[in-house]
mmCIF file of C-alpha atoms in Angstrom:
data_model
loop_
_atom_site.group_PDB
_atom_site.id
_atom_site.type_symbol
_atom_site.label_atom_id
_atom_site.label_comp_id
_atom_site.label_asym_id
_atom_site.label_seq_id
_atom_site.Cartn_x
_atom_site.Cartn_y
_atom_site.Cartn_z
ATOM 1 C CA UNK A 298 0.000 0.000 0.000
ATOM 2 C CA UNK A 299 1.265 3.688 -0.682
ATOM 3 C CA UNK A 300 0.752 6.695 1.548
ATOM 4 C CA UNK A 301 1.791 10.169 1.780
ATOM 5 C CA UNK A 302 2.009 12.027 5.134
ATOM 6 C CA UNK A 303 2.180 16.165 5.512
ATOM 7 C CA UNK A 304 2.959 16.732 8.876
ATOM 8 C CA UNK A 305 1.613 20.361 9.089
ATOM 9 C CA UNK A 306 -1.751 20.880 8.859
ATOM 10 C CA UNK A 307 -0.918 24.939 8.489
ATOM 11 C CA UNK A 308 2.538 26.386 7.338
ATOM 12 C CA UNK A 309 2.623 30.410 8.132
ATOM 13 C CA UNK A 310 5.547 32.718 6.110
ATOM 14 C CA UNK A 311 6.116 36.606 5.608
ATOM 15 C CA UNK A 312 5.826 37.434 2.620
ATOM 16 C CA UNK A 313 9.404 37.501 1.035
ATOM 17 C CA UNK A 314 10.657 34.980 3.064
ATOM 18 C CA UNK A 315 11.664 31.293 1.927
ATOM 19 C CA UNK A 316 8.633 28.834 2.233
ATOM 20 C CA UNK A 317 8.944 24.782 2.395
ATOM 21 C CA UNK A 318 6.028 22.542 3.193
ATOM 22 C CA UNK A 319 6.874 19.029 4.017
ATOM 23 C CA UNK A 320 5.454 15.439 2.383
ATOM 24 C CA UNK A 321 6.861 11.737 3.342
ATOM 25 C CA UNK A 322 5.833 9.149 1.718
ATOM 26 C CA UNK A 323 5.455 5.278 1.506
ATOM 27 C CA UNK A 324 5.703 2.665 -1.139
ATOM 28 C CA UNK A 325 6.707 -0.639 -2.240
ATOM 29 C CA UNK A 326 8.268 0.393 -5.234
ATOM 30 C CA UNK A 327 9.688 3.240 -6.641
ATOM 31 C CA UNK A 328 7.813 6.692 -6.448
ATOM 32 C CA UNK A 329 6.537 9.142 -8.735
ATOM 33 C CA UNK A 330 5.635 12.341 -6.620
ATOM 34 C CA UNK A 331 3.642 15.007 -7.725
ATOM 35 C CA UNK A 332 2.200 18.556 -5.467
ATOM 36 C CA UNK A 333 -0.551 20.369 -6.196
ATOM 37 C CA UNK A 334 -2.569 23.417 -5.216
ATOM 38 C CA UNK A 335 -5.925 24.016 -4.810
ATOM 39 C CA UNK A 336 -7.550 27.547 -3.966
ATOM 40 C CA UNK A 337 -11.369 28.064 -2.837
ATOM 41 C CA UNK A 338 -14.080 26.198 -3.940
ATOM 42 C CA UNK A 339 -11.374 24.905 -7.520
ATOM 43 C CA UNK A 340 -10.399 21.578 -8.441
ATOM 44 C CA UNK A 341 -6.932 20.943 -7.875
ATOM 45 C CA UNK A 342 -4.139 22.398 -10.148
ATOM 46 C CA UNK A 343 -0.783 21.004 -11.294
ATOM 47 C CA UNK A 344 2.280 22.652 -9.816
ATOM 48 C CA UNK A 345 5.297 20.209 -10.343
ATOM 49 C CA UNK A 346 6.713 15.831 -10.596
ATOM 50 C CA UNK A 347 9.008 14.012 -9.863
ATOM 51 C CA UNK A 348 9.417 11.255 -12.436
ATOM 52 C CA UNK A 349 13.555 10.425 -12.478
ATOM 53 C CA UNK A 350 16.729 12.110 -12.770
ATOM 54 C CA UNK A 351 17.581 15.472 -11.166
ATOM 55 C CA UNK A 352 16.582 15.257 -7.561
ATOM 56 C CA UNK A 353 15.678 19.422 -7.666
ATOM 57 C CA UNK A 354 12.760 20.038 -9.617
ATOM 58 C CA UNK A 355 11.345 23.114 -10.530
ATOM 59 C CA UNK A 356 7.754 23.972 -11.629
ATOM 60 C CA UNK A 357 5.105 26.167 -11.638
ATOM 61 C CA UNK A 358 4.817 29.946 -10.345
ATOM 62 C CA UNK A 359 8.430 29.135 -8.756
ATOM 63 C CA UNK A 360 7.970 26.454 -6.705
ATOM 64 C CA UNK A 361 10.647 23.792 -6.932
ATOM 65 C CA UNK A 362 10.647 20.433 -5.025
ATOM 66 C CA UNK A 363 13.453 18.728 -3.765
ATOM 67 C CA UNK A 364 13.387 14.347 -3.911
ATOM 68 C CA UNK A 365 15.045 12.637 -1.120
ATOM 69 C CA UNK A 366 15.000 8.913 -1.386
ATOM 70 C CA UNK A 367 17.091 7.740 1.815
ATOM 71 C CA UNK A 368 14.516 10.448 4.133
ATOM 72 C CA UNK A 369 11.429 9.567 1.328
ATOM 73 C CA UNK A 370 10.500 13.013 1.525
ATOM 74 C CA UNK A 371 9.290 15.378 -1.532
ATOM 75 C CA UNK A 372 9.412 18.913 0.259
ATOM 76 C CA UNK A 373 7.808 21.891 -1.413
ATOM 77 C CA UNK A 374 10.197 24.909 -1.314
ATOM 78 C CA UNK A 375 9.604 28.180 -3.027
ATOM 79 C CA UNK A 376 12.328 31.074 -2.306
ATOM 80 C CA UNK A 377 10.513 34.005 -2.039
ATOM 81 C CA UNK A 378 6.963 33.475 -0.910
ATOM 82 C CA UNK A 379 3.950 35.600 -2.283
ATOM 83 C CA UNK A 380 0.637 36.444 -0.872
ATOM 84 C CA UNK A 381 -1.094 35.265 -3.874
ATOM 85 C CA UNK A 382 0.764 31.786 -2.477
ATOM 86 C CA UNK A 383 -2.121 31.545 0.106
ATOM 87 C CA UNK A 384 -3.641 28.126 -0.547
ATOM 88 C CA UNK A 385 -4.119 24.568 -0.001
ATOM 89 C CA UNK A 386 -0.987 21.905 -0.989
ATOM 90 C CA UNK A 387 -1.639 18.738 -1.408
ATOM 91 C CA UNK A 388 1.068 16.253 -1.894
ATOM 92 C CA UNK A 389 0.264 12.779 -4.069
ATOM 93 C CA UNK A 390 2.434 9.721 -4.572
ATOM 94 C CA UNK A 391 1.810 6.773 -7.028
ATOM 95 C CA UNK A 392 4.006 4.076 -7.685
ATOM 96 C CA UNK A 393 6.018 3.356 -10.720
ATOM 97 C CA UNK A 394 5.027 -0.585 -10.005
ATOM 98 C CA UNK A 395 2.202 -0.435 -12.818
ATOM 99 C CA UNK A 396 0.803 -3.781 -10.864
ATOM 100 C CA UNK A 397 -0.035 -1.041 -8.350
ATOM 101 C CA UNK A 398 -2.528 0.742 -10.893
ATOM 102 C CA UNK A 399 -2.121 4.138 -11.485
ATOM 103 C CA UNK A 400 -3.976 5.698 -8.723
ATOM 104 C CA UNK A 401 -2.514 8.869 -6.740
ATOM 105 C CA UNK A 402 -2.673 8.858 -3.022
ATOM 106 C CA UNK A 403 -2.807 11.770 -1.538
ATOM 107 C CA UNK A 404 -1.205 13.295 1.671
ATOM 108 C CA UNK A 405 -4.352 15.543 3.981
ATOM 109 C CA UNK A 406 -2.737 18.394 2.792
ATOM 110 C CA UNK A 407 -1.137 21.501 4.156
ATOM 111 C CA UNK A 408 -2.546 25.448 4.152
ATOM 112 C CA UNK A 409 -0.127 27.804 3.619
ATOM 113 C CA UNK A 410 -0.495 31.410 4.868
ATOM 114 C CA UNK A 411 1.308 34.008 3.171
ATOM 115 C CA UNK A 412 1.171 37.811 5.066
ATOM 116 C CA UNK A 413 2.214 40.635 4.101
ATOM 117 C CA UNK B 13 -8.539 23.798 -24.750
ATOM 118 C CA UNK B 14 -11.265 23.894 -22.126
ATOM 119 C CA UNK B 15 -9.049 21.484 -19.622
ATOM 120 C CA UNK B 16 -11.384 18.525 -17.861
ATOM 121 C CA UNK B 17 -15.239 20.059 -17.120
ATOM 122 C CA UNK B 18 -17.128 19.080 -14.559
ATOM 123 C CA UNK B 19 -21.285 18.906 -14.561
ATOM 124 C CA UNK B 20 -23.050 19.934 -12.304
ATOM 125 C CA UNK B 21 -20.689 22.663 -9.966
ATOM 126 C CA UNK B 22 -23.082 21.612 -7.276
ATOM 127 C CA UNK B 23 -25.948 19.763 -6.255
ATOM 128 C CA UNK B 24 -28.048 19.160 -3.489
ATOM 129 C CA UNK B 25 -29.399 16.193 -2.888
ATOM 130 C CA UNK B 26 -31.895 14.224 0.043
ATOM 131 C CA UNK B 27 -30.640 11.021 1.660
ATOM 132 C CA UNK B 28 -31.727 7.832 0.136
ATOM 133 C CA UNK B 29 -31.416 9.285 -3.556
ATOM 134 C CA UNK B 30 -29.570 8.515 -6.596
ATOM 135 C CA UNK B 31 -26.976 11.107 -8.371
ATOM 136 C CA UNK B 32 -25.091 10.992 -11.498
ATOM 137 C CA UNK B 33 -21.866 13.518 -12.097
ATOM 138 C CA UNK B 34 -20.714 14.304 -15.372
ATOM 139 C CA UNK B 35 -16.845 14.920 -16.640
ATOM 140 C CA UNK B 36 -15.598 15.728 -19.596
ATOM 141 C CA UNK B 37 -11.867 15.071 -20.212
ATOM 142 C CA UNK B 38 -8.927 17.212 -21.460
ATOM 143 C CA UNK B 39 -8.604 16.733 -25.316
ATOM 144 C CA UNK B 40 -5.946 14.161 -25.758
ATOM 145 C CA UNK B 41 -6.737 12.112 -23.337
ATOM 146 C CA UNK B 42 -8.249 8.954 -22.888
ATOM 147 C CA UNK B 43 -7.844 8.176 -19.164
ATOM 148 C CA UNK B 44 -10.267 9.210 -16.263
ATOM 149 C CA UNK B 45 -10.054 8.872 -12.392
ATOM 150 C CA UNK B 46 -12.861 10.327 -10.045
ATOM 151 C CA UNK B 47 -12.027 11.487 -6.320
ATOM 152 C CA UNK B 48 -13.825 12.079 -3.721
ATOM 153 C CA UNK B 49 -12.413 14.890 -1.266
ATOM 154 C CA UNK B 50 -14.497 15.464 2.310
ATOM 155 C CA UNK B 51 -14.070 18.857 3.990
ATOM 156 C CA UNK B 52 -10.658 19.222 5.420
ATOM 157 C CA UNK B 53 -9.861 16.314 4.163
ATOM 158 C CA UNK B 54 -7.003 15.063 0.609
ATOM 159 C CA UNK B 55 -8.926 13.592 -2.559
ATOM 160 C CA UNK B 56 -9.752 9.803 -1.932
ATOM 161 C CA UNK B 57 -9.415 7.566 -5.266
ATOM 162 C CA UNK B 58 -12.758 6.221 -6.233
ATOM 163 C CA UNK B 59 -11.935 4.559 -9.367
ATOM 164 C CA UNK B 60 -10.453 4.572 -12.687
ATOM 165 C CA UNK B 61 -11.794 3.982 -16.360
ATOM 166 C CA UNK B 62 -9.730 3.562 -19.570
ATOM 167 C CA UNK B 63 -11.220 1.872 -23.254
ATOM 168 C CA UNK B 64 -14.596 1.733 -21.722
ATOM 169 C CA UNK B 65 -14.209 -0.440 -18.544
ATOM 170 C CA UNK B 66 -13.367 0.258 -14.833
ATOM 171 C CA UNK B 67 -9.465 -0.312 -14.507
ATOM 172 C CA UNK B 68 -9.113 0.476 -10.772
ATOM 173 C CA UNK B 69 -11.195 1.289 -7.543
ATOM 174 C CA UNK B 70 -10.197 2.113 -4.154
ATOM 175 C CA UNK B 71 -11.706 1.412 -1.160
ATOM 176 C CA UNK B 72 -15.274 2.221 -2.242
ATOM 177 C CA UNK B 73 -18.675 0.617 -1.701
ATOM 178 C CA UNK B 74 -20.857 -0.619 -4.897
ATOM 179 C CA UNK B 75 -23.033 1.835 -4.330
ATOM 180 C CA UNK B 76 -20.457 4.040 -5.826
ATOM 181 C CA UNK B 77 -20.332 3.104 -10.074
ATOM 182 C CA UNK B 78 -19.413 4.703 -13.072
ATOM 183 C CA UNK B 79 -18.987 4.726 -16.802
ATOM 184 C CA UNK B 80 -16.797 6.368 -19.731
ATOM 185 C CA UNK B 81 -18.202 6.588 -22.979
ATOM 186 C CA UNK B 82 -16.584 6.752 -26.940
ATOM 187 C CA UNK B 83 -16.052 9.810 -26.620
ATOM 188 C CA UNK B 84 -13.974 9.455 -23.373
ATOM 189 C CA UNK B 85 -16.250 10.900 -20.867
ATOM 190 C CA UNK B 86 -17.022 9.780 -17.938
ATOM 191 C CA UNK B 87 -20.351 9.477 -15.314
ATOM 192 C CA UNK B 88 -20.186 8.786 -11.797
ATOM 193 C CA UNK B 89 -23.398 7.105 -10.351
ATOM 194 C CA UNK B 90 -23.783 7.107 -6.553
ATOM 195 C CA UNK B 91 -26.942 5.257 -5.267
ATOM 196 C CA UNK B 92 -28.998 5.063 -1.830
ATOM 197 C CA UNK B 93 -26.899 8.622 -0.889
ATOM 198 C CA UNK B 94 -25.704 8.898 2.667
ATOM 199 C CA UNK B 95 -25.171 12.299 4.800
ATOM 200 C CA UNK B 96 -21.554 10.990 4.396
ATOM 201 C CA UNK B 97 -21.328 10.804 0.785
ATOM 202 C CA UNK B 98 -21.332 14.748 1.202
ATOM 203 C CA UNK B 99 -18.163 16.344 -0.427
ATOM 204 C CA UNK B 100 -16.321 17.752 -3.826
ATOM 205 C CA UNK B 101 -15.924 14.985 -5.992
ATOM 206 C CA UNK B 102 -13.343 15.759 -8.297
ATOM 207 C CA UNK B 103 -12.582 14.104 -11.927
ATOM 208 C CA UNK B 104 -9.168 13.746 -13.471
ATOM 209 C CA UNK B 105 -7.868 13.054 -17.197
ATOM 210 C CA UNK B 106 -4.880 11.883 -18.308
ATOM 211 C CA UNK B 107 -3.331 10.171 -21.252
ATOM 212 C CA UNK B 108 -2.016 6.555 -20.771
ATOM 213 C CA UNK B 109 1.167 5.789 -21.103
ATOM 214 C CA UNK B 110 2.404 9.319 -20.948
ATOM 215 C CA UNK B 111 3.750 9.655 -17.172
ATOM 216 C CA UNK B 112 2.589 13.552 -16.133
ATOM 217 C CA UNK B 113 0.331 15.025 -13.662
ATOM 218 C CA UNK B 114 -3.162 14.237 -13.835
ATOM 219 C CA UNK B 115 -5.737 17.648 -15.014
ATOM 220 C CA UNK B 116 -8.447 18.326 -12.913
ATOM 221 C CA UNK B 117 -11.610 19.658 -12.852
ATOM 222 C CA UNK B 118 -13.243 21.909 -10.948
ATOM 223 C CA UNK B 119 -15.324 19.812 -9.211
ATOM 224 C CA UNK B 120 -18.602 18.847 -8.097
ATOM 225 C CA UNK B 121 -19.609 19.904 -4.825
ATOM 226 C CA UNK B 122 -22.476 17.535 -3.580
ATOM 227 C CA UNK B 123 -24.495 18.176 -0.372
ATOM 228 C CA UNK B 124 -26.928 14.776 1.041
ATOM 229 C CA UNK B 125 -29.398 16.334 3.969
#
């Protein structure tokens, strides 16, 4: 079975300041991790994967993710954080093991709060 | 490119009824997954269709059913509603084979009093 754990159920930054928001995860195989965002009363919208390769990856609106397979973490960082940042992030796992299906689990997610 | 579309945006409905929510994938693809996500709470996979037939569910009762048509869409079909079955239910495309994030839609937000 896979799972994905976000330990905070609220992250709070200044705007400017560096923002991470942390995800764990577990499965059997080997992961492809994925974050997403979701603002009021939307569906939930893409922001960045990890598939292979470059542990660091970058995606939308400046957010960047770093993979960590010894800590299986999947961190959301973003250097500078904006009030428009304000949201719901939702971290989702599935695993590359195709007899696992392609489902995404996802972790309970995290609200960031972005003042000015 | 309208992206994955959702029908209704909500819907109220009383306990003991039948509902059926409507999704439209992204154009390209061929793959749909329905979630359902309580208040407070991370989307929960339902299930999963691909060529026509259900290729996955998660931990959901039978009450909970569904169908993708020709065209790709997709219906989910919840019976005998429960107070519980309250919550956005959210529909995802993809294309098989191709490894990306899922789109999703904006959801339908269904209320059972």
């Amino acid at each position: 079975a896979q799972s994905v754990a976000q330990p905070e159920d609220q992250v709070n930054v200044a705007e400017g300041n560096p923002l991470t928001v942390k995800c764990t995860y577990s499965v059997s195989g080997n992961p492809y991790l994925f974050w997403y965002v979701q603002y009021p009363n939307r569906g939930l919208q893409f922001l960045l994967k990890y598939i292979t390769g470059d542990n660091l990856v970058k995606g939308s609106y400046g957010f960047e993710a770093e993979f960590n397979k010894s800590q299986t973490s999947f961190h959301l960082k973003k250097p500078s954080a904006l009030v428009s940042d304000s949201a719901l992030y939702f971290c989702a796992v599935r695993d590359m093991n195709n007899n696992a299906g392609n489902m995404l689990t996802f972790g309970g997610g995290t609200r960031l709060m972005v003042k000015p | 490119d309208a992206g994955v579309t959702q029908s209704p945006t909500h819907l109220i409905k009383t306990r003991g009824q039948q509902v059926t929510l409507r999704c439209s994938p992204k154009s390209g693809h061929d793959t749909v997954s329905w979630y359902q996500q309580a208040l407070g709470q991370g989307p929960q996979f339902i299930f999963q269709y691909y060529e026509e037939e259900e290729r996955q569910r998660g931990n959901f009762p039978d009450r909970f059913s569904g169908h993708q048509f020709p065209n790709y869409s997709s219906e989910l079909n919840v019976n005998a509603l429960l107070l519980g079955d309250s919550a956005l239910y959210l529909c995802a495309s993809r294309q098989q084979g191709v490894i990306a994030g899922a789109f999703f839609g904006q959801g339908t937000r269904l209320t059972v009093v």
